[in-house]
XYZ file of N, CA and C in Angstrom:
378
model
N 22.150 56.672 40.995
C 23.320 55.937 41.461
C 23.650 54.818 40.501
N 24.935 54.659 40.253
C 25.433 53.591 39.392
C 26.512 52.834 40.150
N 26.436 51.536 40.128
C 27.476 50.705 40.706
C 28.252 50.048 39.570
N 29.566 50.138 39.649
C 30.446 49.590 38.616
C 31.382 48.568 39.241
N 31.529 47.438 38.583
C 32.421 46.393 39.070
C 33.318 45.942 37.921
N 34.626 46.130 38.093
C 35.586 45.687 37.095
C 36.046 44.263 37.386
N 36.414 43.565 36.327
C 36.986 42.231 36.458
C 37.876 41.965 35.248
N 38.642 40.892 35.330
C 39.452 40.489 34.188
C 40.920 40.813 34.296
N 41.315 41.514 35.351
C 42.735 41.808 35.521
C 43.508 40.568 35.925
N 44.836 40.717 35.978
C 45.670 39.599 36.373
C 47.109 39.814 35.986
N 47.878 38.736 36.071
C 49.295 38.753 35.710
C 49.446 38.176 34.308
N 50.153 38.891 33.462
C 50.349 38.444 32.087
C 51.771 38.770 31.659
N 52.315 37.965 30.776
C 53.668 38.221 30.282
C 53.646 39.323 29.236
N 54.765 40.004 29.066
C 54.851 41.016 28.000
C 54.474 40.408 26.652
N 53.692 41.164 25.898
C 53.197 40.676 24.617
C 51.880 39.955 24.706
N 51.426 39.683 25.918
C 50.185 38.962 26.122
C 48.963 39.857 26.037
N 47.811 39.265 26.325
C 46.528 39.960 26.210
C 45.670 39.738 27.441
N 44.816 40.704 27.700
C 43.781 40.594 28.730
C 42.539 41.313 28.241
N 41.387 40.884 28.762
C 40.132 41.569 28.453
C 39.472 41.967 29.774
N 39.387 43.271 29.980
C 38.740 43.784 31.177
C 37.243 43.966 30.928
N 36.473 43.757 31.998
C 35.034 43.966 31.955
C 34.639 44.941 33.054
N 33.617 45.702 32.774
C 33.052 46.611 33.761
C 31.542 46.450 33.672
N 30.963 45.879 34.715
C 29.534 45.633 34.729
C 28.846 46.692 35.568
N 27.803 47.279 35.003
C 27.094 48.368 35.662
C 25.722 47.917 36.147
N 25.286 48.539 37.218
C 23.938 48.293 37.728
C 23.433 49.554 38.403
N 22.137 49.652 38.554
C 21.553 50.731 39.321
C 21.023 51.894 38.513
N 21.350 51.959 37.239
C 20.840 53.061 36.435
C 20.855 52.654 34.973
N 20.411 53.530 34.107
C 20.381 53.233 32.687
C 21.778 53.364 32.103
N 22.348 52.232 31.717
C 23.737 52.199 31.271
C 23.957 53.069 30.051
N 22.999 53.076 29.125
C 23.232 53.812 27.884
C 22.969 55.305 28.027
N 22.770 55.781 29.234
C 22.640 57.222 29.449
C 23.989 57.915 29.512
N 25.084 57.129 29.543
C 26.402 57.701 29.791
C 27.432 57.242 28.762
N 28.321 58.169 28.428
C 29.585 57.731 27.853
C 30.371 57.061 28.976
N 31.346 56.243 28.613
C 32.129 55.507 29.606
C 33.609 55.665 29.325
N 34.388 55.497 30.367
C 35.829 55.611 30.182
C 36.602 54.599 30.998
N 37.836 54.371 30.569
C 38.792 53.572 31.322
C 39.947 54.464 31.746
N 40.312 54.347 33.003
C 41.465 55.031 33.561
C 42.418 53.989 34.131
N 43.640 54.413 34.357
C 44.575 53.548 35.047
C 45.483 54.369 35.930
N 45.980 53.732 36.984
C 46.898 54.401 37.895
C 48.024 53.449 38.245
N 49.219 53.830 37.843
C 50.410 53.052 38.154
C 50.981 53.527 39.481
N 51.765 52.695 40.159
C 52.344 53.091 41.446
C 53.144 54.374 41.319
N 52.866 55.321 42.192
C 53.593 56.569 42.207
C 53.214 57.554 41.126
N 52.176 57.226 40.344
C 51.759 58.112 39.263
C 50.307 58.539 39.448
N 49.951 59.599 38.752
C 48.572 60.058 38.802
C 47.679 59.169 37.939
N 46.394 59.164 38.280
C 45.431 58.430 37.467
C 45.310 59.099 36.103
N 45.329 58.296 35.039
C 45.232 58.839 33.690
C 44.092 58.179 32.931
N 43.379 58.973 32.167
C 42.332 58.442 31.310
C 42.939 57.933 30.024
N 42.656 56.685 29.663
C 43.290 56.103 28.497
C 42.332 55.818 27.353
N 41.046 55.712 27.637
C 40.109 55.380 26.571
C 38.703 55.774 26.986
N 37.872 56.081 25.994
C 36.478 56.420 26.255
C 35.622 56.000 25.077
N 34.317 55.899 25.347
C 33.379 55.483 24.313
C 32.059 56.197 24.536
N 31.440 56.637 23.452
C 30.162 57.331 23.559
C 29.058 56.369 23.963
N 27.905 56.903 24.263
C 26.814 56.109 24.828
C 26.397 54.946 23.935
N 26.503 55.121 22.617
C 26.062 54.077 21.697
C 27.226 53.339 21.056
N 28.438 53.630 21.505
C 29.599 52.946 20.958
C 30.106 53.507 19.648
N 29.492 54.567 19.174
C 29.831 55.073 17.865
C 31.112 55.877 17.783
N 31.551 56.406 18.894
C 32.765 57.225 18.930
C 33.661 56.700 20.041
N 34.932 56.534 19.721
C 35.898 56.059 20.710
C 37.123 56.946 20.732
N 37.844 56.863 21.827
C 39.040 57.679 22.043
C 40.092 56.826 22.723
N 41.351 57.068 22.323
C 42.487 56.402 22.958
C 43.642 57.383 23.091
N 44.384 57.245 24.158
C 45.626 57.998 24.238
C 46.658 57.335 23.328
N 47.693 58.085 23.017
C 48.724 57.553 22.133
C 49.391 56.309 22.717
N 49.475 56.254 24.050
C 50.137 55.127 24.709
C 49.478 53.789 24.383
N 48.145 53.802 24.172
C 47.432 52.537 24.008
C 46.808 52.377 22.634
N 46.822 53.422 21.838
C 46.202 53.371 20.521
C 46.847 52.277 19.674
N 46.012 51.484 19.043
C 46.501 50.379 18.224
C 46.698 49.086 18.989
N 46.684 49.153 20.321
C 46.858 47.949 21.142
C 45.599 47.625 21.952
N 44.892 48.663 22.379
C 43.695 48.489 23.206
C 42.454 48.808 22.380
N 41.350 48.114 22.705
C 40.071 48.370 22.051
C 38.978 48.450 23.100
N 38.274 49.568 23.099
C 37.153 49.752 24.008
C 35.863 49.412 23.274
N 34.934 48.808 23.987
C 33.630 48.495 23.411
C 32.607 48.408 24.533
N 31.353 48.344 24.169
C 30.303 48.251 25.170
C 29.131 47.448 24.608
N 28.417 46.816 25.517
C 27.192 46.103 25.177
C 26.105 46.661 26.086
N 25.311 47.554 25.571
C 24.302 48.218 26.400
C 23.231 47.239 26.883
N 22.939 46.225 26.100
C 21.943 45.236 26.528
C 22.411 44.468 27.759
N 23.737 44.345 27.908
C 24.300 43.641 29.063
C 24.864 44.591 30.101
N 24.723 45.899 29.853
C 25.249 46.916 30.789
C 26.715 46.659 31.107
N 27.473 46.377 30.081
C 28.871 46.001 30.271
C 29.780 46.784 29.335
N 30.884 47.210 29.885
C 31.947 47.905 29.165
C 33.150 46.975 29.117
N 33.873 47.016 28.003
C 35.035 46.145 27.828
C 36.273 46.954 27.466
N 37.422 46.370 27.782
C 38.696 46.902 27.284
C 39.549 45.704 26.898
N 39.699 45.510 25.599
C 40.551 44.453 25.074
C 41.963 45.012 24.988
N 42.904 44.365 25.660
C 44.279 44.861 25.727
C 45.205 43.822 25.108
N 45.886 44.212 24.056
C 46.815 43.330 23.352
C 48.227 43.900 23.377
N 49.192 43.036 23.081
C 50.613 43.441 23.050
C 50.967 44.234 24.309
N 50.625 43.690 25.432
C 50.842 44.386 26.696
C 52.323 44.567 26.990
N 52.624 45.680 27.642
C 53.989 46.043 27.999
C 54.094 46.184 29.516
N 55.281 46.064 30.067
C 55.434 46.258 31.513
C 54.904 47.615 31.981
N 55.025 48.619 31.140
C 54.540 49.951 31.529
C 53.021 50.056 31.542
N 52.318 49.019 31.117
C 50.867 48.985 31.252
C 50.428 48.536 32.646
N 51.380 48.119 33.458
C 51.067 47.681 34.813
C 50.435 48.820 35.606
N 49.238 48.568 36.139
C 48.489 49.602 36.853
C 47.198 48.999 37.390
N 46.525 49.768 38.208
C 45.144 49.453 38.550
C 44.264 50.140 37.508
N 43.346 49.379 36.934
C 42.468 49.904 35.889
C 41.060 50.122 36.446
N 40.522 51.287 36.137
C 39.211 51.680 36.626
C 38.285 52.020 35.458
N 37.026 51.681 35.589
C 36.025 52.181 34.656
C 35.219 53.266 35.364
N 34.626 54.137 34.576
C 33.888 55.253 35.145
C 32.835 55.738 34.158
N 31.777 56.336 34.705
C 30.730 56.908 33.862
C 30.993 58.387 33.642
N 30.857 58.797 32.393
C 30.974 60.217 32.082
C 29.651 60.893 32.437
N 29.680 62.212 32.562
C 28.465 62.907 32.988
C 27.580 63.330 31.823
N 27.766 62.708 30.668
C 26.946 62.994 29.493
C 27.033 61.796 28.553
N 26.286 61.824 27.479
C 26.326 60.719 26.522
C 27.567 60.757 25.634
N 28.122 61.942 25.453
C 29.337 62.072 24.652
C 30.436 62.653 25.533
N 31.623 62.088 25.456
C 32.725 62.525 26.297
C 33.464 63.660 25.615
N 34.317 64.295 26.375
C 35.225 65.308 25.858
C 36.646 64.835 26.128
N 37.509 64.968 25.157
C 38.894 64.528 25.286
C 39.822 65.744 25.174
N 40.984 65.695 25.887
C 41.468 64.579 26.687
C 40.620 64.364 27.938
N 40.689 63.176 28.476
C 39.822 62.785 29.566
C 40.295 63.393 30.886
N 39.325 63.866 31.649
C 39.606 64.414 32.972
C 38.773 63.659 34.002
N 39.417 63.248 35.079
C 38.697 62.529 36.134
C 37.507 63.323 36.646
N 37.611 64.628 36.641
C 36.560 65.486 37.192
C 35.258 65.376 36.405
N 35.335 64.915 35.155
C 34.138 64.804 34.319
C 33.437 63.453 34.479
N 34.013 62.571 35.287
C 33.449 61.241 35.479
C 32.863 61.146 36.880
N 31.660 60.582 36.939
C 30.909 60.644 38.185
C 31.034 59.387 39.034
N 30.754 58.253 38.435
C 30.768 56.995 39.185
C 31.974 56.167 38.767
N 32.578 55.501 39.767
C 33.805 54.748 39.548
C 33.680 53.340 40.114
N 34.363 52.421 39.461
C 34.497 51.092 40.027
C 35.630 51.048 41.030
N 35.842 49.881 41.600
C 36.871 49.730 42.635
C 38.243 49.442 42.046
N 38.292 49.140 40.772
C 39.556 48.886 40.092
C 39.922 47.420 40.018
N 40.712 47.081 39.011
C 41.238 45.731 38.857
C 42.720 45.834 38.499
N 43.535 45.023 39.143
C 44.987 45.096 38.964
C 45.408 44.370 37.692
N 46.220 45.042 36.907
C 46.859 44.439 35.740
C 48.362 44.526 35.943
N 49.019 43.384 35.899
C 50.469 43.324 36.057
C 51.071 42.628 34.852
N 51.985 43.330 34.189
C 52.646 42.781 33.006
C 54.108 42.553 33.375
N 54.465 41.301 33.466
C 55.808 40.958 33.925
C 56.158 39.547 33.474
N 57.449 39.348 33.223
C 57.920 38.018 32.864
C 58.415 37.275 34.095
């Protein structure tokens, strides 16, 4: 069992930045690749970024590539998502999740992720 808790969401103006955190407990954090998903109102949950167990391989969808950076600190059992140049269309609930292996497969599918956090709201608005 893995427990995941996201934090760092909030209200930010367009062009601003936020840094999301996902803190894990209950199991060996570096046993899993990790991912970030988001779900906007009225839309399906989409996987936007992933990182291998040791941080050596990362993935981004085209929507966030060049603006978002995923990273992890295995010693702190923490996953991060640095979000820059935010746009109103980035508004969503953001979730972190554990992949079912050390290396992920892209594009990301929710079915391949086992444990999920409760989500953190990100709102980009002026």
